[in-house]
Coordinates of C-alpha atoms in Angstrom, one line a residue:
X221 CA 28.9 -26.3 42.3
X222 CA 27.1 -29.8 42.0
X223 CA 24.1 -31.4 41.0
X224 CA 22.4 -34.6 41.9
X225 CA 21.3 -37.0 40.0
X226 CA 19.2 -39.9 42.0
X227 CA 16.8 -42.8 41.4
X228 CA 14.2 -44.9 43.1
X229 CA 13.6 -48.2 42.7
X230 CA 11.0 -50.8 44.5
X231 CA 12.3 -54.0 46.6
X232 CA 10.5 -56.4 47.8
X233 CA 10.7 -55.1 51.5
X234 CA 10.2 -51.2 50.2
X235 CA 12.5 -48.9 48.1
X236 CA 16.0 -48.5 47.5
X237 CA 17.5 -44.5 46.5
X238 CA 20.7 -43.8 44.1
X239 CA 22.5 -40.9 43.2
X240 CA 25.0 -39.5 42.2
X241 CA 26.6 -36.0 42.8
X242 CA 28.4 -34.0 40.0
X243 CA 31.0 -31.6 41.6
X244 CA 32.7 -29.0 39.4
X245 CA 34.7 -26.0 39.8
X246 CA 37.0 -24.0 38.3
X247 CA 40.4 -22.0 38.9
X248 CA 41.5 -18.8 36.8
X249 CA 45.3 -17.5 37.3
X250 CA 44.8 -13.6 37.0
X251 CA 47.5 -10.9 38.1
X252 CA 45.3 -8.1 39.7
X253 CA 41.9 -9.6 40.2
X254 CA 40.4 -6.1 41.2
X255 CA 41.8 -4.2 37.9
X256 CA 38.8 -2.4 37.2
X257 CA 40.0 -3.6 32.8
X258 CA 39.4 -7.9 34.3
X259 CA 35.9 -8.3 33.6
X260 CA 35.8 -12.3 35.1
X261 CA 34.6 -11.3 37.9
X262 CA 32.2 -8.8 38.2
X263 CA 30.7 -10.9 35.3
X264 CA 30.3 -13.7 38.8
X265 CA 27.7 -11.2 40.0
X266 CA 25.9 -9.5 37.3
X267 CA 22.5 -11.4 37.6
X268 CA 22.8 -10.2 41.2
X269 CA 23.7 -6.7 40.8
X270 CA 25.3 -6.7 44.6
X271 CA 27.6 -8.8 46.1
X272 CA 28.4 -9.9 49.5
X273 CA 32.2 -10.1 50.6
X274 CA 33.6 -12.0 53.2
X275 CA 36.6 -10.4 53.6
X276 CA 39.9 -10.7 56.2
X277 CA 40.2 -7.4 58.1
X278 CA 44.2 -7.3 56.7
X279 CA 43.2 -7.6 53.0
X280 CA 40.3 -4.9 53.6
X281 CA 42.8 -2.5 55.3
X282 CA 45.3 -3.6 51.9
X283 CA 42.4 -3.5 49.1
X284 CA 39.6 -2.5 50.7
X285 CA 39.1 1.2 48.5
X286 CA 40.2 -0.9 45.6
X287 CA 38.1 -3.8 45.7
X288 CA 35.1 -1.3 46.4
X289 CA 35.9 0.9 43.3
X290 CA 36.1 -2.5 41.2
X291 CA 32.6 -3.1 41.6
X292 CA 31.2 0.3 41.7
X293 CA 33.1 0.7 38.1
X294 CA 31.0 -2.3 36.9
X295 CA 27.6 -0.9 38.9
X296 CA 27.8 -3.7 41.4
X297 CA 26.5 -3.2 44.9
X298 CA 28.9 -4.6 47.6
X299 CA 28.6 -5.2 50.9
X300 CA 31.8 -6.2 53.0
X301 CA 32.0 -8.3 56.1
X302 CA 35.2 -7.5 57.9
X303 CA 36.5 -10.4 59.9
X304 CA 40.0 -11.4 61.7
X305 CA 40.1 -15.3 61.7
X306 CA 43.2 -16.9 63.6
X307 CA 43.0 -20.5 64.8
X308 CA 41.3 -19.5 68.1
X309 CA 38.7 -17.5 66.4
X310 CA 38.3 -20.4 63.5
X311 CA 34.8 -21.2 65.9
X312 CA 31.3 -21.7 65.9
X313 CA 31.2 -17.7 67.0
X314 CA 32.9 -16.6 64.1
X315 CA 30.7 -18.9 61.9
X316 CA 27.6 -17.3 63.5
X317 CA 28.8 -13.5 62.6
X318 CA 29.1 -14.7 59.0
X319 CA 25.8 -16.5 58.6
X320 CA 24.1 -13.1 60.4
X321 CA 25.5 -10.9 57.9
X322 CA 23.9 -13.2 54.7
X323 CA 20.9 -13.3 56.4
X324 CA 21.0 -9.7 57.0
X325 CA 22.3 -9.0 53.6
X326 CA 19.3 -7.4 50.7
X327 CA 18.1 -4.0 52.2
X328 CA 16.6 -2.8 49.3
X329 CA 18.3 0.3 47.6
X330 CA 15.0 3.2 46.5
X331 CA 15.4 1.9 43.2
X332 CA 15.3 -2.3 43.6
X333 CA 14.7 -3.7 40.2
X334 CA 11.2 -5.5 40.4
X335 CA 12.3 -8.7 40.1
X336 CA 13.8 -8.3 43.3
X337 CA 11.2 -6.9 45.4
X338 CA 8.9 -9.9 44.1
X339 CA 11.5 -12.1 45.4
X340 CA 12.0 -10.6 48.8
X341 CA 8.0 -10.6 49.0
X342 CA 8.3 -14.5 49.0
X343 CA 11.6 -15.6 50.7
X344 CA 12.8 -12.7 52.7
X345 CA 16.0 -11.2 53.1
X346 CA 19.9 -13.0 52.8
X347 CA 21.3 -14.7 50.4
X348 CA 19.0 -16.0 47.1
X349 CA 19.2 -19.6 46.2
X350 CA 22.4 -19.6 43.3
X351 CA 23.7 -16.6 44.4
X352 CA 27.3 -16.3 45.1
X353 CA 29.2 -14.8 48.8
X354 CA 32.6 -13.6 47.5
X355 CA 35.2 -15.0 50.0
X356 CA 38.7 -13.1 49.9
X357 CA 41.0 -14.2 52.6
X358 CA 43.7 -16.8 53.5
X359 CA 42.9 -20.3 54.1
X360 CA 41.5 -19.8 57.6
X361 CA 39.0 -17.2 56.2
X362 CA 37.8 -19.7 53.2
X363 CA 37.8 -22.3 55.6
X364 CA 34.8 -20.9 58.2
X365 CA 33.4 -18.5 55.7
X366 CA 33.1 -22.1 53.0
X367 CA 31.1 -23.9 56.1
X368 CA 29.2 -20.9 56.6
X369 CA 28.0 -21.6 52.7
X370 CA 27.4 -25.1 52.9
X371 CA 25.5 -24.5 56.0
X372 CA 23.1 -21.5 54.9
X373 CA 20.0 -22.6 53.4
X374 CA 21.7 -25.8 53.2
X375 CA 23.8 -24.7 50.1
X376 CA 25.3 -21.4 49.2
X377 CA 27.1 -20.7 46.3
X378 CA 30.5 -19.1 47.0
X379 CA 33.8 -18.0 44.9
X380 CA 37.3 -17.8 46.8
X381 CA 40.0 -14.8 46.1
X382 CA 43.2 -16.9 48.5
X383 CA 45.1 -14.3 50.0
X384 CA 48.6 -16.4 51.0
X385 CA 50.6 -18.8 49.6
X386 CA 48.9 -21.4 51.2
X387 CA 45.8 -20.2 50.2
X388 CA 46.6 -20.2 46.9
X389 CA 48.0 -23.7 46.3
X390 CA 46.8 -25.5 49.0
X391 CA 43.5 -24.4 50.7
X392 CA 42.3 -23.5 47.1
X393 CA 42.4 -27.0 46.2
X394 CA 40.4 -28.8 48.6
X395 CA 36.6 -28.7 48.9
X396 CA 36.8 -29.1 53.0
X397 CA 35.4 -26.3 54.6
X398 CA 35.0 -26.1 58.8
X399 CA 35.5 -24.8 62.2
X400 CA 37.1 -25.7 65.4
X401 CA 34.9 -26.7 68.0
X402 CA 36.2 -27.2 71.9
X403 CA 39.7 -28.6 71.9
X404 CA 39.0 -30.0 68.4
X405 CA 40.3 -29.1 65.3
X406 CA 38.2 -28.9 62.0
X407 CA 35.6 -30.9 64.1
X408 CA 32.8 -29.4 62.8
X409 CA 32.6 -29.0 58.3
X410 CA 31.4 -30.0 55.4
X411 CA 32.9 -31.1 51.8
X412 CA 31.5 -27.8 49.7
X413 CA 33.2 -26.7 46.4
X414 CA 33.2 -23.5 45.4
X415 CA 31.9 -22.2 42.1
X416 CA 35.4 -20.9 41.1
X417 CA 38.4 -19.5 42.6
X418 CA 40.6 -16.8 41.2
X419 CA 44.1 -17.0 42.0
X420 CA 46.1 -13.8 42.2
X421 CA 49.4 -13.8 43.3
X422 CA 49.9 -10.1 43.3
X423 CA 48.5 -10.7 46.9
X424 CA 52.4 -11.9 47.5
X425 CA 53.5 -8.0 47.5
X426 CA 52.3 -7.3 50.7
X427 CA 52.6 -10.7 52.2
X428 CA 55.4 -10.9 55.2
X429 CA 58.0 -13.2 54.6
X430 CA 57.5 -15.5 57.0
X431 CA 54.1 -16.3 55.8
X432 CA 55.7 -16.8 52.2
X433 CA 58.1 -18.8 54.0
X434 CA 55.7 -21.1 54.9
X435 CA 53.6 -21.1 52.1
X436 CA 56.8 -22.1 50.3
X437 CA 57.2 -25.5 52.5
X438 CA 53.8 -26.5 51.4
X439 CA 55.0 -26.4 47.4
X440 CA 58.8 -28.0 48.6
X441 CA 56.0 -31.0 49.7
X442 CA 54.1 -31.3 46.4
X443 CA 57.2 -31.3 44.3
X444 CA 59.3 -33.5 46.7
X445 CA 56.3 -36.3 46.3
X446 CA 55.3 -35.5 42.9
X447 CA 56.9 -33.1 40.5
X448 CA 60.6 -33.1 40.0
X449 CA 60.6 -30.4 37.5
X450 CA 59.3 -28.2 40.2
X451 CA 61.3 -29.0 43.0
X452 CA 64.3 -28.1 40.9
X453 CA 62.8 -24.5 40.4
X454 CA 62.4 -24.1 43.9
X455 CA 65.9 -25.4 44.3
X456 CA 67.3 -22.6 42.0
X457 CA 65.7 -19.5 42.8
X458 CA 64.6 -20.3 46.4
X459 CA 65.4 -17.0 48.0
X460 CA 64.7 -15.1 45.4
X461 CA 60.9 -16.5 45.0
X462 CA 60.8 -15.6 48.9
X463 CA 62.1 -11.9 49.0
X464 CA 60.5 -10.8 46.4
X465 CA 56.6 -12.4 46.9
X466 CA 57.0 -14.9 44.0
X467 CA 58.4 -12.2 41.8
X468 CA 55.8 -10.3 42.3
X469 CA 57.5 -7.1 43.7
X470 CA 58.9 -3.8 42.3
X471 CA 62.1 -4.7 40.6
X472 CA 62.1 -8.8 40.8
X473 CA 63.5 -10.3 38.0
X474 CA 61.4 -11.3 34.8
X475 CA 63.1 -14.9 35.1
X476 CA 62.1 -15.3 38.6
X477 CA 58.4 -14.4 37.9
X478 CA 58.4 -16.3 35.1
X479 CA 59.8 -19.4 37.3
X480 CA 57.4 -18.4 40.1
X481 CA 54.5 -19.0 37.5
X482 CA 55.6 -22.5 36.1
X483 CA 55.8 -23.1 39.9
X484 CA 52.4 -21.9 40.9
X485 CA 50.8 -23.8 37.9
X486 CA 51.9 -26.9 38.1
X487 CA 52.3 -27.4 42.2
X488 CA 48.8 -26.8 41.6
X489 CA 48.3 -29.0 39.2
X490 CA 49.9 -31.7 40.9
X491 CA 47.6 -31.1 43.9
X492 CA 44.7 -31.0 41.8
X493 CA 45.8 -34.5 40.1
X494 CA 46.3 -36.1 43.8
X495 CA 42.9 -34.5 45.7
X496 CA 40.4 -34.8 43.5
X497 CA 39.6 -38.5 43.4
X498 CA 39.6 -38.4 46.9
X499 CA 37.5 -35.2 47.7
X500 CA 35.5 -36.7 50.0
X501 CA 38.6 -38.2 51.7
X502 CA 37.3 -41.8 51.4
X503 CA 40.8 -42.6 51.5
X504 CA 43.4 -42.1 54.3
X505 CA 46.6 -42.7 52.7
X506 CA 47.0 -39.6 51.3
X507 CA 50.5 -38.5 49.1
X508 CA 49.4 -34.8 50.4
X509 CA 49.5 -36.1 54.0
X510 CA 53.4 -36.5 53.1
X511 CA 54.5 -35.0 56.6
X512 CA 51.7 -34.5 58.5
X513 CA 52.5 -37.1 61.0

């Protein structure tokens, strides 16, 4: 979320306008996030009453029934938009599908509350000012479905669920949402934070190992530049974190999820502690960049 502070002045020739932007979000860890007994967050959506999902087609297909008896446990209307985002499809089409389904989002249930329908009467259908999209996916799916936010009525609330392990400690850090447009990667975006992300990484269980795998290089990066202590743990139980989703699976080890978590957090951390004074990447030369060329 942000908010804008700003001031006017008079020159001589005219005016001169200053502000500042306040961005803010938050991450919780949380091991089951649609456990009907986790209260954070249906409590996202209790003004609301409903909820919109932007959701990847896999996850659905994994979570769908579950995530849908989360929020009908805690009397919250949801609404799921299915989508399969690869790199080809990260585009201006996909973008579109997602911005139809928040305007179309609000048909009004035979019992709206009042304060509702006096709304609608006034601003239509979609997506209210404030009101949060839900955005469960990996890091291609919070990357369109983020621009779609901080292109709908010029700001949209969202809260990410990351999906992969580089959705989890990599994608979930930034605040760059976008698509590809033409030949041209991430051409098109914005810099957009999200209200707050939950990281779960019981997502890990039915991840395929290659895309742990590869997830995995990401945090070997962080530590390698950063975080000694961390490397070391990767060092250790390297193919252990892999085969069994960051401990996460039937039977792993108590020792190895217990390393996986000290991981999680501080790679994180570490991430966090690099990107954020550069969220607007003012600056090029970037320690998280370590590789990229």
């Amino acid at each position: 979320m942000s908010d804008m502070q700003a001031s006017v002045t008079e020159t001589k020739a005219g005016f001169h306008v200053e502000g500042y932007q306040k961005i803010e979000y938050d991450f919780s860890f949380v091991d089951g996030v649609f456990d009907k007994s986790h209260l954070e967050l249906a409590q996202k959506f209790e003004r609301w009453n409903r909820c919109l999902a932007i959701m990847d087609l896999n996850i659905f297909n994994l979570y769908g029934k579950q995530m849908q008896e989360y929020f009908t446990h805690h009397n919250i209307e949801l609404k799921i938009h299915k989508t399969m985002i690869g790199e080809k499809a990260k585009s201006i089409e996909t973008y579109l599908s997602i911005v139809d389904s928040m305007n179309e989002f609000g048909e009004q249930p035979a019992q709206a509350p009042a304060w509702r329908l006096c709304v609608l009467a006034n601003c239509g259908q979609g997506i209210f000012r404030k009101e949060p999209v839900l955005v469960v996916g990996g890091g291609l799916v919070t990357d369109v479905a983020g621009f779609a936010c901080a292109s709908y009525k010029r700001n949209t609330n969202y809260i990410r669920i990351p999906t992969t392990v580089i959705g989890l400690i990599d994608a979930s850090v930034s605040i760059k949402v976008a698509v590809n447009y033409g030949n041209y990667k991430n051409r098109l975006g914005a810099y957009h934070a999200p209200m707050h992300t939950f990281l779960d990484f019981r997502f890990l269980r039915s991840l395929p190992e290659a895309q742990i795998r590869n997830g995995f290089a990401e945090l070997i990066k962080i530590s390698s530049c950063a975080h000694l202590p961390t490397f070391d743990l990767l060092d250790k139980y390297c193919e252990e974190l892999i085969s069994t989703g960051f401990g996460r699976a039937d039977g792993a080890k108590p020792e190895v999820k217990e390393a996986a978590d000290k991981i999680n957090r501080s790679g994180i951390y570490e991430m966090l502690k690099l990107e954020t004074p550069n969220l607007h990447e003012i600056g090029l030369d970037r320690v998280i960049a370590y590789g990229h060329t």
